[in-house]
Coordinates of C-alpha atoms in Angstrom, one line a residue:
M945 CA -16.9 -13.9 16.2
K946 CA -20.6 -13.3 15.0
Y947 CA -19.4 -13.8 11.6
Y948 CA -17.9 -17.2 12.4
N949 CA -20.6 -18.4 14.1
E950 CA -23.2 -17.7 11.9
E951 CA -21.0 -19.5 9.6
R952 CA -21.0 -22.5 11.8
I953 CA -24.9 -22.5 12.2
K954 CA -25.5 -22.7 8.5
E955 CA -23.3 -25.2 8.5
K956 CA -25.8 -27.4 11.0
L957 CA -28.9 -26.1 10.1
G958 CA -28.6 -26.0 6.2
Y959 CA -28.4 -21.7 6.3
L960 CA -30.4 -19.5 8.2
S961 CA -30.9 -15.8 7.8
P962 CA -29.6 -13.8 10.5
V963 CA -32.8 -12.5 11.3
E964 CA -33.7 -16.7 11.9
Y965 CA -30.1 -17.0 13.7
R966 CA -31.0 -13.7 16.0
K967 CA -34.9 -15.4 16.8
K968 CA -32.8 -18.9 18.1
N969 CA -30.2 -16.9 19.9
A970 CA -33.1 -14.5 22.0
A971 CA -35.3 -17.6 22.4

């Protein structure tokens, strides 16, 4: 699921690194 979710995030935000992705989820 994580991989799929990251791909969706990349599409919406125009790509985010895994670190930025985690920061947004942790926020």
